[in-house]
XYZ file of C-alpha atoms in Angstrom:
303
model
C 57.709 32.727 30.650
C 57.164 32.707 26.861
C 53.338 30.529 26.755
C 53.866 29.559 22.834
C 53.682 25.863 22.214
C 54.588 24.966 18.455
C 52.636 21.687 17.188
C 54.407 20.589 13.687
C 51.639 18.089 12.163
C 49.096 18.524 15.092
C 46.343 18.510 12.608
C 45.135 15.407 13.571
C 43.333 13.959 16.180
C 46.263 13.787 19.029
C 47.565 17.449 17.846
C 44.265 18.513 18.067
C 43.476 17.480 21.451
C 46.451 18.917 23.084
C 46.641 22.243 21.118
C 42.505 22.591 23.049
C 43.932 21.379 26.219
C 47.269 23.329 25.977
C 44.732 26.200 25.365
C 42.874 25.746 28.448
C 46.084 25.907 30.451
C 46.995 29.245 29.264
C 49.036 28.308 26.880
C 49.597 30.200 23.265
C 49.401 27.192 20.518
C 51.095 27.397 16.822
C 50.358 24.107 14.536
C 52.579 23.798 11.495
C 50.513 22.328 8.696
C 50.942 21.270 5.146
C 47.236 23.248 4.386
C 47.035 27.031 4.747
C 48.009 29.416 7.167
C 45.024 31.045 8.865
C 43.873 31.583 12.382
C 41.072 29.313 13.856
C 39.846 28.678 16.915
C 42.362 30.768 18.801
C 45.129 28.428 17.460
C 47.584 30.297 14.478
C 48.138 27.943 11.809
C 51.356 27.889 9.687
C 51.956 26.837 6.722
C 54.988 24.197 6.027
C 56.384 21.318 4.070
C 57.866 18.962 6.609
C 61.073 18.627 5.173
C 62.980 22.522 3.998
C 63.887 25.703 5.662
C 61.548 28.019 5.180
C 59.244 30.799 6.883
C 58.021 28.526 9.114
C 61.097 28.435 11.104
C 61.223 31.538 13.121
C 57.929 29.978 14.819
C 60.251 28.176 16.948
C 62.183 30.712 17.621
C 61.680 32.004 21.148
C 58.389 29.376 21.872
C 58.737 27.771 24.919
C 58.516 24.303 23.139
C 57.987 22.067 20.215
C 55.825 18.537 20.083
C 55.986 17.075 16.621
C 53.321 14.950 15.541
C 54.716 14.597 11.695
C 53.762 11.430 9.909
C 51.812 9.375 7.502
C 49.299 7.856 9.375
C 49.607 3.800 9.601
C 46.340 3.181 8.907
C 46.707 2.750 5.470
C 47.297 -0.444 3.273
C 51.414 -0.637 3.459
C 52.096 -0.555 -0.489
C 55.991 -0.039 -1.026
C 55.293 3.705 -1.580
C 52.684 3.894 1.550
C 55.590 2.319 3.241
C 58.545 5.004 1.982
C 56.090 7.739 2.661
C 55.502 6.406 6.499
C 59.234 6.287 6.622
C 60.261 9.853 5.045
C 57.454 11.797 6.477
C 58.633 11.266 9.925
C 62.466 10.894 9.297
C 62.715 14.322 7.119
C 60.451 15.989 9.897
C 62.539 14.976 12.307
C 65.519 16.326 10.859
C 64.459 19.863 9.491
C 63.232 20.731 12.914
C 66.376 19.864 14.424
C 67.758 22.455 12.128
C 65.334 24.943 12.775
C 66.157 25.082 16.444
C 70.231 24.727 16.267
C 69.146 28.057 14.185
C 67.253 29.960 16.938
C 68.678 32.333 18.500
C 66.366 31.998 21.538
C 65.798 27.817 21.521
C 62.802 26.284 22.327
C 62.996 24.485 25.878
C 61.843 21.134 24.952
C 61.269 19.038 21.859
C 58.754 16.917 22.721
C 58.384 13.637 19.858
C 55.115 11.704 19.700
C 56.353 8.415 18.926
C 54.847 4.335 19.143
C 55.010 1.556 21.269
C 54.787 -0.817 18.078
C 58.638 -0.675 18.495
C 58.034 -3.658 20.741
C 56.457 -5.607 17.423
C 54.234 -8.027 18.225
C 54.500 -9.880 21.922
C 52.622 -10.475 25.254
C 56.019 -10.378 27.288
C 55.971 -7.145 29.478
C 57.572 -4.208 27.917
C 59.158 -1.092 29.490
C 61.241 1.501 28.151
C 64.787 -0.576 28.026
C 63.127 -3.962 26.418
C 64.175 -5.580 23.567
C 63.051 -4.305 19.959
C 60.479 -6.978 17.953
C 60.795 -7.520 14.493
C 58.719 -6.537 11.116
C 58.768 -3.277 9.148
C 56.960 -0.810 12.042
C 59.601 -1.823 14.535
C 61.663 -0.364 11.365
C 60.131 2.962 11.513
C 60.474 3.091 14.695
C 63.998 2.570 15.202
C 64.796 4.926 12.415
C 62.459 7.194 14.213
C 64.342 7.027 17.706
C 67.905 7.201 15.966
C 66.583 10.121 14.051
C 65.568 12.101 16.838
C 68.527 11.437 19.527
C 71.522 11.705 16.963
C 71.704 15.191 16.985
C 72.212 16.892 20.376
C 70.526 20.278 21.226
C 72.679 22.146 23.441
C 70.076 24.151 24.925
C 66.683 22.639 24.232
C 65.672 18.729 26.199
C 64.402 16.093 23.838
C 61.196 13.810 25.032
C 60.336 10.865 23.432
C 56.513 9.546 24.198
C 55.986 6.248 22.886
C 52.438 6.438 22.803
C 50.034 3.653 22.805
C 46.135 3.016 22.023
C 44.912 6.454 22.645
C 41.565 6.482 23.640
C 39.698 10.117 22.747
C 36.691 11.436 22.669
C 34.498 11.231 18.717
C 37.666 9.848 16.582
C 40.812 8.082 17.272
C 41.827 4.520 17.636
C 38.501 3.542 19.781
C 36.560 4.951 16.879
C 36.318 1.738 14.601
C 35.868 -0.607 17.680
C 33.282 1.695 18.953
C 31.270 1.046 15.188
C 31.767 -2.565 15.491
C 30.276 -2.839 18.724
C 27.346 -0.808 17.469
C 26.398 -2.619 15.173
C 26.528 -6.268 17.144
C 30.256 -7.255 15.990
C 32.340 -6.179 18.572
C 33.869 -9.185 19.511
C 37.301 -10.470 19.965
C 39.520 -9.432 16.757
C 41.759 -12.648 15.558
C 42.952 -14.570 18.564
C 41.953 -12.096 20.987
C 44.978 -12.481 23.380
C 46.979 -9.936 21.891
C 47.001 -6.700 24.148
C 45.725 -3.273 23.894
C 48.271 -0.833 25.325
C 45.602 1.778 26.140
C 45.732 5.394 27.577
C 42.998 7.954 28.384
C 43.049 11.068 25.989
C 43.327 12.924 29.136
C 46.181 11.181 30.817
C 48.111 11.424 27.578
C 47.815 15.236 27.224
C 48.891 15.319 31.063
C 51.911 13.548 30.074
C 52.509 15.852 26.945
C 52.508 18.747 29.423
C 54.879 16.946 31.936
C 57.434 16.510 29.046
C 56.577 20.258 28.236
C 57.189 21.722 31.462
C 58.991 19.021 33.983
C 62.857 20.300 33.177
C 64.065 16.880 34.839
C 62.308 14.760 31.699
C 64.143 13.432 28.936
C 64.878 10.360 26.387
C 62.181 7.573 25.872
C 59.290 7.361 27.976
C 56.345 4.636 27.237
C 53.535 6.719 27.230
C 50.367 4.464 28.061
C 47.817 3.602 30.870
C 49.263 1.393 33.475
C 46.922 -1.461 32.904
C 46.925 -3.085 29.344
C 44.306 -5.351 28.916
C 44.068 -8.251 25.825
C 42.036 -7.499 22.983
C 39.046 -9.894 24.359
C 38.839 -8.365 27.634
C 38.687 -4.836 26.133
C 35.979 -5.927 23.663
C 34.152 -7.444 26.138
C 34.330 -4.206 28.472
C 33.579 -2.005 25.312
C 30.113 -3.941 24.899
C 29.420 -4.070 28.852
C 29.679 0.233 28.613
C 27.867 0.826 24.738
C 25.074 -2.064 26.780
C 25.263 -4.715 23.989
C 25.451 -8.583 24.494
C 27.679 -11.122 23.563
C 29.267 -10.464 20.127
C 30.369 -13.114 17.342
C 34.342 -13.144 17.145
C 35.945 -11.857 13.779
C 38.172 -14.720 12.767
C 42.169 -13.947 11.046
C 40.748 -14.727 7.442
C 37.841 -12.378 7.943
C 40.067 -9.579 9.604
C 42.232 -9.712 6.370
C 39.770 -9.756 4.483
C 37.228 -6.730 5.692
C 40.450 -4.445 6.688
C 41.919 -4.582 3.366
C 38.852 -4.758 1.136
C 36.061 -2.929 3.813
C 38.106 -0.381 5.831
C 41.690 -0.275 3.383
C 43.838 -0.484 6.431
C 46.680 -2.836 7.095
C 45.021 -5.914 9.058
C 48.211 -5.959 11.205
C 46.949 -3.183 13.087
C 44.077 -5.104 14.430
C 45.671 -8.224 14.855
C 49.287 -7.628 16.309
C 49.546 -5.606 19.903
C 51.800 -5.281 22.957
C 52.129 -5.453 26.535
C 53.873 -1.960 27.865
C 53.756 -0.463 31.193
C 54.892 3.309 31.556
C 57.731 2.557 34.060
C 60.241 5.238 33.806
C 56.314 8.014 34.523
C 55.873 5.551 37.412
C 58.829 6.244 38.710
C 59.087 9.311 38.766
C 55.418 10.326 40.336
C 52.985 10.544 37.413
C 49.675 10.398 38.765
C 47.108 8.579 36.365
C 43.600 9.727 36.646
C 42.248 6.400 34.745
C 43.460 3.358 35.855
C 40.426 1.241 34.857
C 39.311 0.339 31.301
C 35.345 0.526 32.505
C 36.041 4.066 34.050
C 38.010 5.679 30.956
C 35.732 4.088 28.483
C 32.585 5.153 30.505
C 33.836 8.542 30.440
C 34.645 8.566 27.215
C 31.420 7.564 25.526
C 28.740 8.193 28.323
């Protein structure tokens, strides 16, 4: 069996994880990256501009299979051209790699795409895969994301959709900022507090990144998060109880605005807007989940 995974955009902090644990499995691991090509770390990296043909391409010819992780990130204020470049970066990715593999001679296996759970928008109702759509301009993305990815069929190659949701890793990531907070005596609840976390273990994610990779029975959407989503005042709460601080004044709406656009220049929606999803189609079909309980992973995690 050909061991090359190709990682388009896994610069970050969820590429990077999996290309190390992808690694450890014996795997062979190509990222695609808008910076130079170079070797580093025992991972080749190639250059590309997410969008034309180009060198890049015959990377995916004959590798096993593809995950993209292409995008803007959405922590960002959402100016009109933040917004367009959110949009395009994952839409034109989408589509060029699409290309590149009806071109291969030898297709890749699986296309594996790292996508979001904010498709759900803003709600406490339980969502699983087949749930209605919210509303607002990331339930946008992702439906242009989703409609991107499944309207070309690949004869020869299964496309994976993992809707991921708050990805808890190891020194970066989502629990990052809420790890600072608590630090410093202000983690407590964000906003209202009842909106809900979605969260997943770095190390249950990756599992499910090599399920999609490997498992020849996988394919469409999959919600890819922990099976227990907790509400943004009980995770707070729990994130204290592990870093041993007390109780925690609560950041109000006005202040949230206020310190995420002028302090941290995110988009206070981030914070302040969640979901309730359960991963019901990896239930089903036997995924086993190694963290189950917020206490554990975050213990883990930070201990």
């Amino acid at each position: 069996m050909n061991k090359k995974i190709v990682l388009p955009g896994g610069s970050g902090f969820l590429g990077q994880s999996l290309a190390s644990f992808l690694l450890k499995k014996g795997y062979d691991v190509t990222i695609l990256t808008r910076g130079k090509s170079r070797v580093q770390n025992s991972i080749r990296y190639v250059h590309w501009d997410g969008r034309t043909l180009g060198e890049w391409a015959k990377e995916l010819d004959g590798c096993y299979a593809v995950v993209n992780f292409t995008g803007k990130s959405v922590n960002c204020i959402y100016t009109e051209e933040n917004k367009k470049e959110i949009i395009r970066s994952r839409y034109y990715s989408v589509r060029i790699l699409q290309k590149a593999i009806l071109s291969c001679e030898q297709p890749p296996r699986a296309f594996v795409q790292a996508g979001s759970l904010a498709i759900f928008g803003n709600t406490r109702d339980v969502c699983i895969e087949n749930s209605p759509h919210g509303e607002g301009f990331s339930v946008k993305v992702c439906q242009l994301w989703e409609k991107a990815f499944f309207v070309t069929s690949l004869p020869h190659t299964r496309q994976v959709m993992l809707r991921i949701g708050f990805a808890l890793g190891r020194d970066g990531g989502a629990l990052e900022p809420l790890k600072k907070l608590a630090k410093y005596n202000l983690g407590g609840k964000v906003g209202p507090g009842n909106q809900y976390i979605s969260w997943v273990h770095i190390d249950d994610l990756n599992n499910m990144f090599l399920k999609a990779i490997e498992d020849q029975s996988m394919g469409g959407i999959y919600n890819a998060t922990g099976p227990q989503p907790v509400t943004n005042k009980s995770f707070m709460k729990t994130l204290r109880k592990v870093m041993d601080k007390g109780w925690a004044p609560p950041a109000p709406t006005p202040l949230v605005w206020a310190g995420a656009y002028i302090v941290m220049g995110t988009e206070p929606s981030l914070a302040l807007t969640g979901r309730n999803a359960l991963p019901e189609k990896l239930i089903d079909e036997g995924f086993t989940f190694h963290y189950n309980n917020l206490e554990a992973a975050l213990r883990d995690l930070l201990n």
